[in-house]
Coordinates of N, CA and C in Angstrom, one line a residue:
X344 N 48.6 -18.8 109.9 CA 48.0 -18.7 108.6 C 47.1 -19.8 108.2
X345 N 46.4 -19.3 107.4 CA 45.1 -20.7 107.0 C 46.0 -21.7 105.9
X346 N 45.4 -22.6 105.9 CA 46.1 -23.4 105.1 C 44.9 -23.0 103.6
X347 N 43.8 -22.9 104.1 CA 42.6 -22.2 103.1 C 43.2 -21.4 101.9
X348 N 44.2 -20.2 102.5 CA 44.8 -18.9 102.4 C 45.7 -19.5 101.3
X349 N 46.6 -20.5 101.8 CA 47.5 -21.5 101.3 C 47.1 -21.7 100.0
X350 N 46.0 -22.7 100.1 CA 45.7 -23.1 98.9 C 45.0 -22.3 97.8
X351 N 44.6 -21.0 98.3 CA 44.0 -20.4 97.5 C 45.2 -19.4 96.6
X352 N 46.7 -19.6 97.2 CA 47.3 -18.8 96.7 C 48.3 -19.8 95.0
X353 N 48.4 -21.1 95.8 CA 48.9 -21.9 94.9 C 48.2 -22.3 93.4
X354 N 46.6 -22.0 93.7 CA 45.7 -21.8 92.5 C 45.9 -20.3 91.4
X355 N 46.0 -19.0 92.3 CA 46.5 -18.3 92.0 C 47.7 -18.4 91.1
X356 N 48.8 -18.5 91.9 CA 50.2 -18.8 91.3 C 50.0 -19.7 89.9
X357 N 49.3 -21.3 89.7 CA 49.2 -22.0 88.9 C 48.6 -21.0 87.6
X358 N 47.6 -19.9 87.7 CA 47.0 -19.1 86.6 C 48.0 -18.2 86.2
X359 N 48.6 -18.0 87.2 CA 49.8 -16.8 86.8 C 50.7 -17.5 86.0
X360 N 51.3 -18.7 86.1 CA 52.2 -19.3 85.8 C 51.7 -19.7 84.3
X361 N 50.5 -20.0 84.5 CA 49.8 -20.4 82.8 C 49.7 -19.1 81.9
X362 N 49.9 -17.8 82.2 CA 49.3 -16.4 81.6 C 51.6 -16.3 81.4
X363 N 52.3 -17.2 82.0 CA 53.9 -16.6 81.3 C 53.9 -15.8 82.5
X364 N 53.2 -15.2 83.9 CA 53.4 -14.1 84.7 C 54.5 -14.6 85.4
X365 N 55.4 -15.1 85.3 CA 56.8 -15.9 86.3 C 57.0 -15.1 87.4
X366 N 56.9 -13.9 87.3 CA 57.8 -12.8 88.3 C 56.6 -12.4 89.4
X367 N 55.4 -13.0 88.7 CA 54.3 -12.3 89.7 C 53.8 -13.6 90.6
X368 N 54.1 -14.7 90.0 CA 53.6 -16.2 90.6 C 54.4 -16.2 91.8
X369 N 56.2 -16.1 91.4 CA 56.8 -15.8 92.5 C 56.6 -15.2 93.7
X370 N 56.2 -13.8 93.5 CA 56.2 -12.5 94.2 C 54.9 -13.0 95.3
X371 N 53.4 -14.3 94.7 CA 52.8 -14.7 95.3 C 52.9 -15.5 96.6
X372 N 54.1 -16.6 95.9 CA 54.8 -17.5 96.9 C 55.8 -17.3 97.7
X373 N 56.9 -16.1 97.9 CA 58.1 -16.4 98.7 C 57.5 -15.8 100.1
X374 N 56.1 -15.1 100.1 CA 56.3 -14.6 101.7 C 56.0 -15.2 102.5
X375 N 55.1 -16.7 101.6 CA 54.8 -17.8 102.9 C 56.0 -18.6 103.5
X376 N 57.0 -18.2 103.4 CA 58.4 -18.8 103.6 C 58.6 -17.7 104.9
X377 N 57.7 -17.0 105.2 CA 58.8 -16.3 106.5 C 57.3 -16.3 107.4
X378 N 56.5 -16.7 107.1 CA 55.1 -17.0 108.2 C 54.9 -18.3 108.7
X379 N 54.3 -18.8 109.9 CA 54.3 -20.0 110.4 C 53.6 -20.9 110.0
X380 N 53.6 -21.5 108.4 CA 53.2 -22.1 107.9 C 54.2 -23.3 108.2
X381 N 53.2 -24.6 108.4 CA 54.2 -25.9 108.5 C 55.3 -26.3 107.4
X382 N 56.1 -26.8 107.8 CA 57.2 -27.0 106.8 C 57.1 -28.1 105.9
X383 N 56.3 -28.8 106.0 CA 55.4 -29.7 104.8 C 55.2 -28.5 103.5
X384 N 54.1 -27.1 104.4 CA 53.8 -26.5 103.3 C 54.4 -25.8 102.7
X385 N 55.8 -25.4 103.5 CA 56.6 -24.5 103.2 C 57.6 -25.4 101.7
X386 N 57.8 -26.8 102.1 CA 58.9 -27.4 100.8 C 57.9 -27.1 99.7
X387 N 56.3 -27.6 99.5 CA 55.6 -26.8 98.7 C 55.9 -25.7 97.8
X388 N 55.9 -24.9 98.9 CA 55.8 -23.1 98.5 C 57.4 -23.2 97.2
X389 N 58.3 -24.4 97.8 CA 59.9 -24.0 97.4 C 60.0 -24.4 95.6
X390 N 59.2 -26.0 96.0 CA 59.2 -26.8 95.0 C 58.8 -26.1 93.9
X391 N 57.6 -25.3 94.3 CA 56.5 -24.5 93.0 C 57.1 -23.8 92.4
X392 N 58.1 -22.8 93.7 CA 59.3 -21.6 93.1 C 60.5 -22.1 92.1
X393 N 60.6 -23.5 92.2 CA 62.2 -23.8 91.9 C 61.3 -24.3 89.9
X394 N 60.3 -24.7 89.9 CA 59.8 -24.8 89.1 C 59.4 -23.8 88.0
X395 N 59.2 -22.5 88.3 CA 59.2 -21.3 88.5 C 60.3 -20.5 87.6
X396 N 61.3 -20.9 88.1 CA 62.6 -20.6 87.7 C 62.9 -21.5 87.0
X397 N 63.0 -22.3 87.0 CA 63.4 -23.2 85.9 C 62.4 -23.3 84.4
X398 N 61.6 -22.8 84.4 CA 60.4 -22.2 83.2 C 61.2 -21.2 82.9
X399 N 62.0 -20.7 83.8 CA 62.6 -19.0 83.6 C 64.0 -18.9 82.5
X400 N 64.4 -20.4 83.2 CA 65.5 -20.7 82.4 C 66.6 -20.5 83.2
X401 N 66.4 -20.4 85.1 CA 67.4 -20.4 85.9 C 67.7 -21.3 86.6
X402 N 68.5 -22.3 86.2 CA 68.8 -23.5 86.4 C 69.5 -23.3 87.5
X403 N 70.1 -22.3 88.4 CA 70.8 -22.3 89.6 C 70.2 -22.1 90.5
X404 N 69.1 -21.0 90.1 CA 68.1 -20.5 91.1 C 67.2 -21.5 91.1
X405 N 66.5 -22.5 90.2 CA 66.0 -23.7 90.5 C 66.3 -24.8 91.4
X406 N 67.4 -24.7 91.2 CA 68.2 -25.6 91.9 C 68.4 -25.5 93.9
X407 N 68.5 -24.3 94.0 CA 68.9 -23.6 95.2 C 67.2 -23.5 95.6
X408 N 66.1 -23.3 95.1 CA 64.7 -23.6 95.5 C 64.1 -25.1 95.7
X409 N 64.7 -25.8 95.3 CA 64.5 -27.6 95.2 C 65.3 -28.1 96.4
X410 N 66.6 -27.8 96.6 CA 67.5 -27.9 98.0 C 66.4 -27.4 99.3
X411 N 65.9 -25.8 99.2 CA 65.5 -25.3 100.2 C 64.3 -26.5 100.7
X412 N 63.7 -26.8 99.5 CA 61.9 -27.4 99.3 C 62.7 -28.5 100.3
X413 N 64.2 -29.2 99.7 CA 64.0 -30.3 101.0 C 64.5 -30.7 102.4
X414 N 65.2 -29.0 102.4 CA 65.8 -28.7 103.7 C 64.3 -28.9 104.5
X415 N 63.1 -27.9 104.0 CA 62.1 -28.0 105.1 C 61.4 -29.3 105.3
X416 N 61.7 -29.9 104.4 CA 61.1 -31.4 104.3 C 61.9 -32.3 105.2
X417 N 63.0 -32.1 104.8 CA 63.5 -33.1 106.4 C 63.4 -33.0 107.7
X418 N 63.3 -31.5 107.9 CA 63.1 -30.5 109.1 C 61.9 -31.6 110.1
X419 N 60.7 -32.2 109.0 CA 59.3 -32.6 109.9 C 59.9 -33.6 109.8

């Protein structure tokens, strides 16, 4: 996957997230979590989600996306 692709999606997500779309920002970010994007970009992808949720008001689901963001971060 491009990192291009990447970044074009997190700009994305950032509009969604500004317009209240929480469910759609998401829905933009979890599939880069199962494609061979580096795991630099992947704790990214987690951090944005756990952020995401936590705007949402799900403090556990936040939490369990912040863990993941630094499972892949240790990983490199």
């Amino acid at each position: 996957m491009s990192n291009e692709l990447f970044n074009q999606s997190l700009h994305l997500t950032a509009r969604l997230v500004e317009r209240g779309d929480y469910d759609d920002a998401a829905l933009v970010l979890r599939p880069w979590l199962i494609t061979p994007l580096s795991d630099a970009l992947k704790s990214i992808a987690c951090i944005n989600l756990a952020v995401i949720a936590d705007l949402q008001g799900r403090d556990d689901q936040a939490s369990a996306w912040y863990d993941a963001g630094i499972g892949y971060d240790r990983a490199e």
